[in-house]
Short mmCIF file of C-alpha atoms in Angstrom, two decimals:
data_model
loop_
_atom_site.label_atom_id
_atom_site.label_comp_id
_atom_site.label_asym_id
_atom_site.label_seq_id
_atom_site.Cartn_x
_atom_site.Cartn_y
_atom_site.Cartn_z
CA UNK A 1 104.87 38.31 101.68
CA UNK A 2 108.08 36.32 102.11
CA UNK A 3 111.19 36.92 100.05
CA UNK A 4 110.50 33.63 98.27
CA UNK A 5 107.08 34.87 97.12
CA UNK A 6 108.04 38.28 95.79
CA UNK A 7 108.81 38.80 92.15
CA UNK A 8 111.87 40.52 90.77
CA UNK A 9 110.09 43.84 90.23
CA UNK A 10 109.04 43.91 93.89
CA UNK A 11 112.48 42.96 95.09
CA UNK A 12 114.11 45.71 92.99
CA UNK A 13 111.55 48.28 94.17
CA UNK A 14 112.40 47.33 97.76
CA UNK A 15 116.06 48.08 96.91
CA UNK A 16 115.17 51.44 95.33
CA UNK A 17 115.02 50.52 91.63
CA UNK A 18 111.83 51.26 89.71
CA UNK A 19 110.64 50.47 86.20
CA UNK A 20 113.05 52.89 84.54
CA UNK A 21 116.04 51.17 86.13
CA UNK A 22 114.81 47.76 85.01
CA UNK A 23 114.05 49.05 81.52
CA UNK A 24 117.52 50.56 81.25
CA UNK A 25 119.01 47.23 82.28
CA UNK A 26 116.82 45.44 79.71
CA UNK A 27 117.93 47.86 76.97
CA UNK A 28 121.58 47.12 77.76
CA UNK A 29 120.89 43.36 77.88
CA UNK A 30 119.02 43.25 74.57
CA UNK A 31 121.97 45.08 73.02
CA UNK A 32 124.41 42.65 74.66
CA UNK A 33 122.35 39.63 73.52
CA UNK A 34 122.01 41.07 69.99
CA UNK A 35 118.21 41.01 70.32
CA UNK A 36 116.07 43.60 68.55
CA UNK A 37 115.97 46.72 70.76
CA UNK A 38 112.18 46.63 70.61
CA UNK A 39 112.27 43.54 72.86
CA UNK A 40 113.62 45.57 75.79
CA UNK A 41 110.17 46.56 77.06
CA UNK A 42 108.94 42.94 76.94
CA UNK A 43 112.13 41.81 78.68
CA UNK A 44 111.70 44.43 81.42
CA UNK A 45 108.04 43.45 81.93
CA UNK A 46 108.87 39.74 82.04
CA UNK A 47 111.76 40.31 84.43
CA UNK A 48 109.56 42.42 86.72
CA UNK A 49 107.05 39.57 86.93
CA UNK A 50 109.64 36.80 87.22
CA UNK A 51 109.77 34.54 90.25
CA UNK A 52 113.00 33.19 91.70
CA UNK A 53 114.88 30.86 89.35
CA UNK A 54 116.43 27.87 91.05
CA UNK A 55 120.04 27.15 90.09
CA UNK A 56 121.85 24.04 91.28
CA UNK A 57 125.59 24.37 90.74
CA UNK A 58 127.83 21.32 90.78
CA UNK A 59 131.61 21.68 90.71
CA UNK A 60 133.49 18.82 89.12
CA UNK A 61 137.13 18.55 88.02
CA UNK A 62 137.92 22.28 88.23
CA UNK A 63 140.11 24.96 89.82
CA UNK A 64 137.29 27.23 91.13
CA UNK A 65 138.50 29.98 88.78
CA UNK A 66 135.14 30.01 86.99
CA UNK A 67 133.24 30.53 90.24
CA UNK A 68 135.74 33.18 91.37
CA UNK A 69 135.22 35.24 88.25
CA UNK A 70 131.46 34.99 88.43
CA UNK A 71 131.17 36.17 92.02
CA UNK A 72 130.04 39.76 92.11
CA UNK A 73 131.80 41.97 94.59
CA UNK A 74 131.21 45.39 93.05
CA UNK A 75 128.49 47.94 93.80
CA UNK A 76 124.86 46.74 93.94
CA UNK A 77 123.99 47.19 90.28
CA UNK A 78 120.78 45.76 88.91
CA UNK A 79 122.79 42.96 87.30
CA UNK A 80 124.23 42.08 90.71
CA UNK A 81 120.78 42.26 92.28
CA UNK A 82 119.45 39.89 89.65
CA UNK A 83 122.24 37.53 90.64
CA UNK A 84 120.98 37.91 94.22
CA UNK A 85 117.49 37.12 92.96
CA UNK A 86 118.63 33.84 91.45
CA UNK A 87 118.08 31.15 94.02
CA UNK A 88 121.45 29.44 94.11
CA UNK A 89 120.12 26.42 95.94
CA UNK A 90 123.31 24.38 95.97
CA UNK A 91 126.94 25.41 95.50
CA UNK A 92 129.46 23.56 97.64
CA UNK A 93 132.08 26.32 97.80
CA UNK A 94 129.59 29.03 98.78
CA UNK A 95 127.03 27.32 100.98
CA UNK A 96 127.39 27.13 104.74
CA UNK A 97 126.10 23.58 104.98
CA UNK A 98 128.48 20.65 104.65
CA UNK A 99 128.38 16.86 104.72
CA UNK A 100 124.94 15.28 105.22
CA UNK A 101 123.23 18.68 105.58
CA UNK A 102 124.54 19.72 102.15
CA UNK A 103 123.36 16.46 100.63
CA UNK A 104 119.89 17.01 102.07
CA UNK A 105 119.85 20.61 100.73
CA UNK A 106 120.67 19.34 97.27
CA UNK A 107 117.91 16.73 97.28
CA UNK A 108 115.36 19.17 98.70
CA UNK A 109 116.20 21.73 96.00
CA UNK A 110 115.84 19.11 93.27
CA UNK A 111 112.52 17.86 94.69
CA UNK A 112 111.11 21.39 95.02
CA UNK A 113 112.13 22.46 91.51
CA UNK A 114 111.87 19.27 89.49
CA UNK A 115 111.91 20.06 85.78
CA UNK A 116 112.47 23.77 86.43
CA UNK A 117 115.96 24.22 87.84
CA UNK A 118 119.01 25.21 85.85
CA UNK A 119 121.90 22.81 86.40
CA UNK A 120 125.17 24.75 86.30
CA UNK A 121 128.35 22.73 85.97
CA UNK A 122 131.93 23.94 86.21
CA UNK A 123 134.78 21.52 85.67
CA UNK A 124 135.23 18.57 83.38
CA UNK A 125 133.82 15.09 83.94
CA UNK A 126 136.49 12.39 84.45
CA UNK A 127 135.40 9.06 83.02
CA UNK A 128 138.54 6.93 83.35
CA UNK A 129 138.53 4.10 85.91
CA UNK A 130 134.88 4.57 86.73
CA UNK A 131 135.27 8.31 87.35
CA UNK A 132 137.24 7.84 90.60
CA UNK A 133 139.45 10.88 89.96
CA UNK A 134 136.86 13.38 91.21
CA UNK A 135 134.32 12.47 93.86
CA UNK A 136 131.89 14.42 96.04
CA UNK A 137 130.59 12.63 99.13
CA UNK A 138 131.91 9.41 97.62
CA UNK A 139 129.98 9.90 94.38
CA UNK A 140 131.69 10.30 91.04
CA UNK A 141 131.03 13.43 89.00
CA UNK A 142 129.62 11.40 86.15
CA UNK A 143 127.10 9.64 88.42
CA UNK A 144 125.99 13.00 89.89
CA UNK A 145 125.59 14.46 86.42
CA UNK A 146 123.54 11.48 85.28
CA UNK A 147 121.41 11.70 88.44
CA UNK A 148 120.61 15.44 88.36
CA UNK A 149 120.54 16.25 84.64
CA UNK A 150 117.23 14.50 83.84
CA UNK A 151 115.20 16.82 86.12
CA UNK A 152 116.88 20.05 84.96
CA UNK A 153 115.19 22.49 82.59
CA UNK A 154 118.57 23.10 80.97
CA UNK A 155 122.26 22.71 81.69
CA UNK A 156 124.81 25.53 81.77
CA UNK A 157 128.33 24.22 81.12
CA UNK A 158 130.38 27.03 82.62
CA UNK A 159 134.01 27.36 81.58
CA UNK A 160 136.08 25.51 79.00
CA UNK A 161 136.48 22.44 81.25
CA UNK A 162 132.71 21.87 81.56
CA UNK A 163 132.16 22.74 77.91
CA UNK A 164 134.94 20.75 76.24
CA UNK A 165 137.07 19.07 78.91
CA UNK A 166 139.52 21.98 79.13
CA UNK A 167 142.91 21.65 80.79
CA UNK A 168 142.13 18.29 82.52
CA UNK A 169 141.56 16.89 79.02
CA UNK A 170 144.99 18.03 77.83
CA UNK A 171 147.23 15.28 76.47
CA UNK A 172 147.62 12.61 77.79
CA UNK A 173 144.34 13.18 79.65
CA UNK A 174 145.05 10.73 82.49
CA UNK A 175 141.58 11.06 84.04
CA UNK A 176 139.64 10.60 80.79
CA UNK A 177 138.18 14.10 81.16
CA UNK A 178 135.32 15.14 78.87
CA UNK A 179 132.82 17.98 78.68
CA UNK A 180 129.22 17.80 79.86
CA UNK A 181 127.81 17.38 76.35
CA UNK A 182 129.86 14.18 75.94
CA UNK A 183 127.85 12.63 78.79
CA UNK A 184 124.41 14.23 78.51
CA UNK A 185 122.94 14.26 75.03
CA UNK A 186 119.20 14.64 75.61
CA UNK A 187 118.97 18.01 77.42
CA UNK A 188 119.28 21.61 76.28
CA UNK A 189 122.90 22.57 77.02
CA UNK A 190 124.53 25.96 76.66
CA UNK A 191 128.32 26.05 76.68
CA UNK A 192 129.89 29.18 78.17
CA UNK A 193 133.57 28.47 77.53
CA UNK A 194 136.52 30.53 78.66
CA UNK A 195 139.28 29.99 81.17
CA UNK A 196 137.60 31.64 83.00
CA UNK A 197 134.42 32.63 81.15
CA UNK A 198 133.27 36.25 80.95
CA UNK A 199 130.76 36.97 83.76
CA UNK A 200 128.56 39.14 81.48
CA UNK A 201 127.94 36.13 79.24
CA UNK A 202 126.50 34.13 82.13
CA UNK A 203 124.43 37.20 83.12
CA UNK A 204 123.09 37.41 79.57
CA UNK A 205 122.17 33.73 79.43
CA UNK A 206 120.48 33.81 82.85
CA UNK A 207 118.56 37.01 82.06
CA UNK A 208 117.43 35.57 78.71
CA UNK A 209 116.22 32.39 80.38
CA UNK A 210 114.44 34.20 83.22
CA UNK A 211 112.88 36.69 80.78
CA UNK A 212 111.73 34.38 78.01
CA UNK A 213 111.86 30.88 79.56
CA UNK A 214 114.33 29.56 77.02
CA UNK A 215 118.02 29.65 76.19
CA UNK A 216 119.34 32.26 73.75
CA UNK A 217 120.30 31.35 70.17
CA UNK A 218 123.35 29.08 70.13
CA UNK A 219 126.03 28.32 67.54
CA UNK A 220 127.06 24.86 66.36
CA UNK A 221 129.17 24.41 69.50
CA UNK A 222 126.21 25.30 71.75
CA UNK A 223 127.68 28.72 72.62
CA UNK A 224 125.48 31.84 72.86
CA UNK A 225 125.68 33.26 69.38
CA UNK A 226 125.49 36.87 70.56
CA UNK A 227 128.79 36.51 72.42
CA UNK A 228 130.59 33.86 70.37
CA UNK A 229 129.41 34.77 66.86
CA UNK A 230 132.60 36.62 65.97
CA UNK A 231 136.25 36.05 66.69
CA UNK A 232 138.32 38.16 69.04
CA UNK A 233 140.30 39.26 65.97
CA UNK A 234 137.12 40.63 64.35
CA UNK A 235 136.55 42.92 67.34
CA UNK A 236 140.17 43.68 68.16
CA UNK A 237 141.28 47.31 68.27
CA UNK A 238 144.69 46.17 66.90
CA UNK A 239 143.10 44.76 63.74
CA UNK A 240 143.94 47.81 61.60
CA UNK A 241 147.62 47.02 62.24
CA UNK A 242 147.04 43.45 61.07
CA UNK A 243 145.47 44.84 57.89
CA UNK A 244 148.52 47.05 57.37
CA UNK A 245 150.96 44.21 58.02
CA UNK A 246 152.39 45.85 61.14
CA UNK A 247 153.35 43.12 63.62
CA UNK A 248 155.26 43.06 66.90
CA UNK A 249 158.12 40.58 66.56
CA UNK A 250 158.96 40.33 70.25
CA UNK A 251 157.33 41.46 73.47
CA UNK A 252 159.64 44.43 73.90
CA UNK A 253 160.40 45.65 70.38
CA UNK A 254 159.30 48.91 68.80
CA UNK A 255 156.21 47.25 67.30
CA UNK A 256 155.08 46.03 70.73
CA UNK A 257 155.59 49.52 72.13
CA UNK A 258 153.54 50.98 69.26
CA UNK A 259 150.70 48.56 70.02
CA UNK A 260 150.98 46.65 66.73
CA UNK A 261 149.28 43.35 66.05
CA UNK A 262 150.44 40.36 68.15
CA UNK A 263 149.69 37.75 65.47
CA UNK A 264 153.35 36.78 65.00
CA UNK A 265 153.73 36.37 68.76
CA UNK A 266 151.18 33.59 68.68
CA UNK A 267 147.92 35.49 69.20
CA UNK A 268 145.02 33.09 68.63
CA UNK A 269 142.47 35.90 68.23
CA UNK A 270 141.74 35.02 64.57
CA UNK A 271 140.49 31.52 65.48
CA UNK A 272 139.01 32.21 68.91
CA UNK A 273 135.34 32.95 69.32
CA UNK A 274 134.62 35.03 72.40
CA UNK A 275 133.60 38.55 73.44
CA UNK A 276 136.78 39.56 75.33
CA UNK A 277 137.55 42.41 72.90
CA UNK A 278 134.12 43.99 73.27
CA UNK A 279 133.00 43.15 76.84
CA UNK A 280 136.54 43.10 78.28
CA UNK A 281 137.38 42.17 81.86
CA UNK A 282 137.46 43.73 85.33
CA UNK A 283 134.59 46.14 84.85
CA UNK A 284 135.45 46.72 81.20
CA UNK A 285 139.05 47.71 82.00
CA UNK A 286 140.96 45.70 79.38
CA UNK A 287 141.60 42.24 77.97
CA UNK A 288 144.79 40.25 77.40
CA UNK A 289 145.63 41.76 73.99
CA UNK A 290 145.15 45.26 75.40
CA UNK A 291 147.60 44.29 78.15
CA UNK A 292 150.20 43.33 75.53
CA UNK A 293 149.84 39.55 75.36
CA UNK A 294 148.27 37.56 72.56
CA UNK A 295 145.05 35.63 73.00
CA UNK A 296 145.66 32.02 74.12
CA UNK A 297 142.39 30.82 72.62
CA UNK A 298 141.17 29.59 76.00
CA UNK A 299 137.52 29.40 74.97
CA UNK A 300 138.16 26.96 72.12
CA UNK A 301 138.17 23.16 72.47
CA UNK A 302 141.59 21.59 73.12
CA UNK A 303 143.28 25.00 73.40
CA UNK A 304 146.00 23.58 75.62
CA UNK A 305 147.11 21.07 72.98
CA UNK A 306 147.13 23.37 69.96
CA UNK A 307 149.90 22.68 67.53
CA UNK A 308 153.05 24.70 68.10
CA UNK A 309 152.04 26.08 71.49
CA UNK A 310 150.88 29.47 72.67
CA UNK A 311 153.71 31.52 71.14
CA UNK A 312 153.80 30.09 67.63
CA UNK A 313 151.80 32.10 65.14
CA UNK A 314 148.77 30.55 63.46
CA UNK A 315 150.68 30.82 60.20
CA UNK A 316 153.51 28.72 61.64
CA UNK A 317 156.69 30.75 62.04
CA UNK A 318 159.06 30.78 64.93
CA UNK A 319 157.26 32.92 67.48
CA UNK A 320 159.02 35.57 69.54
CA UNK A 321 162.76 35.85 69.93
CA UNK A 322 163.06 33.58 72.96
CA UNK A 323 166.71 34.43 73.49
CA UNK A 324 165.70 38.01 74.31
CA UNK A 325 162.67 36.87 76.26
CA UNK A 326 164.82 34.38 78.18
CA UNK A 327 167.32 37.08 79.11
CA UNK A 328 164.48 39.33 80.24
CA UNK A 329 162.93 36.52 82.30
CA UNK A 330 166.28 35.55 83.83
CA UNK A 331 166.93 39.19 84.73
CA UNK A 332 163.51 39.36 86.35
CA UNK A 333 164.18 36.21 88.38
CA UNK A 334 167.57 37.51 89.56
CA UNK A 335 166.13 40.91 90.53
CA UNK A 336 163.14 39.27 92.21
CA UNK A 337 165.35 36.88 94.18
CA UNK A 338 167.62 39.73 95.25
CA UNK A 339 164.60 41.73 96.40
CA UNK A 340 163.24 38.74 98.33
CA UNK A 341 166.59 38.10 100.04
CA UNK A 342 166.88 41.78 100.90
CA UNK A 343 163.33 41.85 102.29
CA UNK A 344 164.00 38.78 104.41
CA UNK A 345 167.21 40.30 105.79
CA UNK A 346 165.37 43.50 106.67
CA UNK A 347 162.34 41.76 108.19
CA UNK A 348 161.89 42.22 111.96
CA UNK A 349 163.11 39.26 114.00
CA UNK A 350 160.42 36.77 114.89
CA UNK A 351 158.38 37.25 111.73
CA UNK A 352 157.63 34.18 109.71
CA UNK A 353 156.55 33.61 106.16
CA UNK A 354 153.07 32.40 105.52
CA UNK B 1 145.99 56.54 61.71
CA UNK B 2 142.92 57.98 59.98
CA UNK B 3 139.77 56.36 61.28
CA UNK B 4 137.15 54.93 58.97
CA UNK B 5 133.44 54.66 59.58
CA UNK B 6 133.62 50.99 60.49
CA UNK B 7 135.42 50.31 63.75
CA UNK B 8 138.57 48.14 63.46
CA UNK B 9 138.64 48.30 59.67
CA UNK B 10 141.39 50.06 57.84
CA UNK B 11 139.67 52.24 55.32
CA UNK B 12 138.66 55.86 55.44
CA UNK B 13 135.36 57.43 56.47
CA UNK B 14 132.47 56.40 54.31
CA UNK B 15 129.56 58.84 54.45
CA UNK B 16 127.49 56.21 52.66
CA UNK B 17 127.08 54.34 55.92
CA UNK B 18 125.69 57.44 57.65
CA UNK B 19 123.31 57.95 54.73
CA UNK B 20 122.19 54.32 54.98
CA UNK B 21 121.40 54.75 58.67
CA UNK B 22 119.50 57.97 57.95
CA UNK B 23 117.43 56.13 55.35
CA UNK B 24 116.62 53.48 57.95
CA UNK B 25 115.54 56.23 60.36
CA UNK B 26 113.31 57.65 57.60
CA UNK B 27 111.75 54.19 57.12
CA UNK B 28 111.09 53.86 60.85
CA UNK B 29 109.48 57.31 60.93
CA UNK B 30 107.27 56.45 57.97
CA UNK B 31 106.27 53.21 59.71
CA UNK B 32 105.41 55.04 62.94
CA UNK B 33 103.31 57.63 61.16
CA UNK B 34 101.49 55.00 59.12
CA UNK B 35 100.97 52.28 61.75
CA UNK B 36 101.91 53.80 65.12
CA UNK B 37 104.67 51.24 65.60
CA UNK B 38 107.77 52.51 67.42
CA UNK B 39 111.17 51.44 66.18
CA UNK B 40 114.79 51.79 67.17
CA UNK B 41 118.33 51.20 65.97
CA UNK B 42 120.87 49.74 68.38
CA UNK B 43 123.95 51.82 67.60
CA UNK B 44 126.09 49.89 70.10
CA UNK B 45 125.37 46.74 68.11
CA UNK B 46 126.88 48.22 64.96
CA UNK B 47 130.65 48.35 64.43
CA UNK B 48 130.66 52.13 64.07
CA UNK B 49 133.74 54.20 64.79
CA UNK B 50 133.57 57.25 67.05
CA UNK B 51 133.97 59.54 64.03
CA UNK B 52 131.05 57.86 62.28
CA UNK B 53 128.83 58.19 65.35
CA UNK B 54 129.76 61.86 65.60
CA UNK B 55 128.90 62.38 61.92
CA UNK B 56 125.55 60.65 62.39
CA UNK B 57 124.78 62.70 65.50
CA UNK B 58 125.65 65.89 63.66
CA UNK B 59 123.42 65.01 60.70
CA UNK B 60 120.47 64.34 63.03
CA UNK B 61 121.03 67.57 64.94
CA UNK B 62 119.36 68.81 68.10
CA UNK B 63 115.64 69.36 68.71
CA UNK B 64 113.49 70.87 71.44
CA UNK B 65 113.71 68.33 74.25
CA UNK B 66 116.55 66.90 76.28
CA UNK B 67 116.10 64.79 79.42
CA UNK B 68 118.56 63.32 81.90
CA UNK B 69 117.51 60.17 83.74
CA UNK B 70 119.54 59.36 86.84
CA UNK B 71 119.06 55.68 87.57
CA UNK B 72 121.91 53.17 87.75
CA UNK B 73 124.14 55.81 86.19
CA UNK B 74 123.09 58.60 83.89
CA UNK B 75 121.00 58.27 80.75
CA UNK B 76 120.22 61.00 78.30
CA UNK B 77 117.49 61.08 75.72
CA UNK B 78 117.03 64.06 73.46
CA UNK B 79 114.97 64.76 70.45
CA UNK B 80 116.89 65.33 67.27
CA UNK B 81 116.06 68.04 64.75
CA UNK B 82 113.50 65.59 63.39
CA UNK B 83 110.47 65.44 65.74
CA UNK B 84 109.85 61.92 67.00
CA UNK B 85 113.45 60.84 66.33
CA UNK B 86 115.37 60.51 69.61
CA UNK B 87 119.04 59.97 70.38
CA UNK B 88 119.33 58.00 73.62
CA UNK B 89 122.46 56.95 75.46
CA UNK B 90 122.68 54.96 78.69
CA UNK B 91 125.76 55.00 80.91
CA UNK B 92 126.42 52.77 83.91
CA UNK B 93 127.51 53.91 87.38
CA UNK B 94 131.09 54.36 86.15
CA UNK B 95 130.06 56.53 83.21
CA UNK B 96 130.68 53.81 80.61
CA UNK B 97 128.15 53.82 77.77
CA UNK B 98 126.23 50.52 77.92
CA UNK B 99 123.65 51.25 75.23
CA UNK B 100 123.10 53.85 72.53
CA UNK B 101 119.97 53.99 70.42
CA UNK B 102 118.12 56.00 67.86
CA UNK B 103 114.46 55.71 68.81
CA UNK B 104 111.56 56.66 66.59
CA UNK B 105 108.48 57.21 68.71
CA UNK B 106 106.38 60.00 70.22
CA UNK B 107 107.74 59.53 73.76
CA UNK B 108 110.68 57.21 74.57
CA UNK B 109 109.70 54.42 76.96
CA UNK B 110 112.46 55.32 79.40
CA UNK B 111 110.63 58.59 80.17
CA UNK B 112 107.31 56.99 81.05
CA UNK B 113 106.56 56.41 84.73
CA UNK B 114 105.77 52.79 85.62
CA UNK B 115 102.29 52.09 87.05
CA UNK B 116 103.71 50.12 90.00
CA UNK B 117 106.14 52.96 90.77
CA UNK B 118 103.25 55.46 90.62
CA UNK B 119 101.22 53.31 93.02
CA UNK B 120 104.11 53.18 95.47
CA UNK B 121 104.50 56.96 95.12
CA UNK B 122 100.79 57.38 95.80
CA UNK B 123 101.12 55.50 99.09
CA UNK B 124 104.03 57.73 100.11
CA UNK B 125 102.08 60.83 99.13
CA UNK B 126 99.02 59.71 101.11
CA UNK B 127 101.22 59.07 104.13
CA UNK B 128 102.78 62.53 103.79
CA UNK B 129 99.42 64.29 103.45
CA UNK B 130 97.79 62.39 106.33
CA UNK B 131 100.80 63.23 108.51
CA UNK B 132 100.48 66.93 107.61
CA UNK B 133 96.74 66.83 108.30
CA UNK B 134 97.26 65.15 111.67
CA UNK B 135 99.80 67.81 112.60
CA UNK B 136 97.37 70.60 111.72
CA UNK B 137 94.55 69.10 113.81
CA UNK B 138 96.82 68.42 116.80
#
């Protein structure tokens, strides 16, 4: 049996994971996807029998941050092994092939999986001036999307740029950037916004699709409901301080030190739908609010152009005391420059900066 | 700050929520006894505070069986003071709890051996016994 023929259960058994491991993973995934816990056994059975799922990933007008965050570099967990099991048939940044060989790989993957592959897109689609602002092999992003979307089983718009246009769409939007759903209107699309998006959300969507052959339940903005059904504020551990009216007024006042609510410092948690407060980042270490900075609302459409900017509260107001923040920043720059000059003076002769 | 039963909400512990969950467990048990259908409650999916979970765990108590499953981190399933009602928690490799359930069934699924795993074990066992037999005859 070749690796292409084996199912996921066989592949996991070869790596030392039996049914219990897969069932445990399925229990965690059903919980994460807000599915009834009784579906875990069916999910485990379906996953064990699943064949490789072809994914064709096209990168458009993007910064590669979405791909960076989704790459798994930690220990070989079952989730990571399932990522290995996905047949990522085309991804320009990761594949060894380039030029004509890459083009041939793409067409072969499409021909072999017509109607079955998942088309993953990161980056927005520039439409201005015929789409000339982002090209791959001389082809515009919009023409590639229109060529490969019809044969896809579904489209995953990964990151805020692919979902809604993101930062490239920010005013004045010189490239005419839009999200995937503005171009393709006749295919199942799931938006996984975030700048970058949370890797566990993509895992959940992929596992749901591989297990049940369909996308999970979506909200009115085509986001997976299980992860985007509540706001960050709803799940925030600082919410009790909001309820008590205890707010930090600057980033270094007593309220900030006490961990009070960051609403008056511009936190967009109350209007931002995402799972940062529950899933967190970096192996569940923390999320921006836990690190002392308000939510920027990066998973919402047009977050870059929101009225008043990142540090103005949703209720209006003046935001943090910028005089104090400016002094702190200036002090940091002076100290940093002094340290850099000192380091350069002390560097051995002949060394160069890179 | 005093912690309530609902996580991230600013009011004090409400034993009513624990009672509600216990009533749901009773319904699941009745359903299993009447129709043989297993049921479970995903505790991680509920916005319960740590104090509320502890109160619920205390009310359910400890029964006769406790099992540790070491696969992709440690899982524990143990019967509560109510036979057929199990408290199961699953941790990942770092010890973080990734799922917590109350299961109502005769034997939790996580304890059952998979048929494919048993078949693979059988092959290993046959190899081990044939090796031992060959050594004896040599």
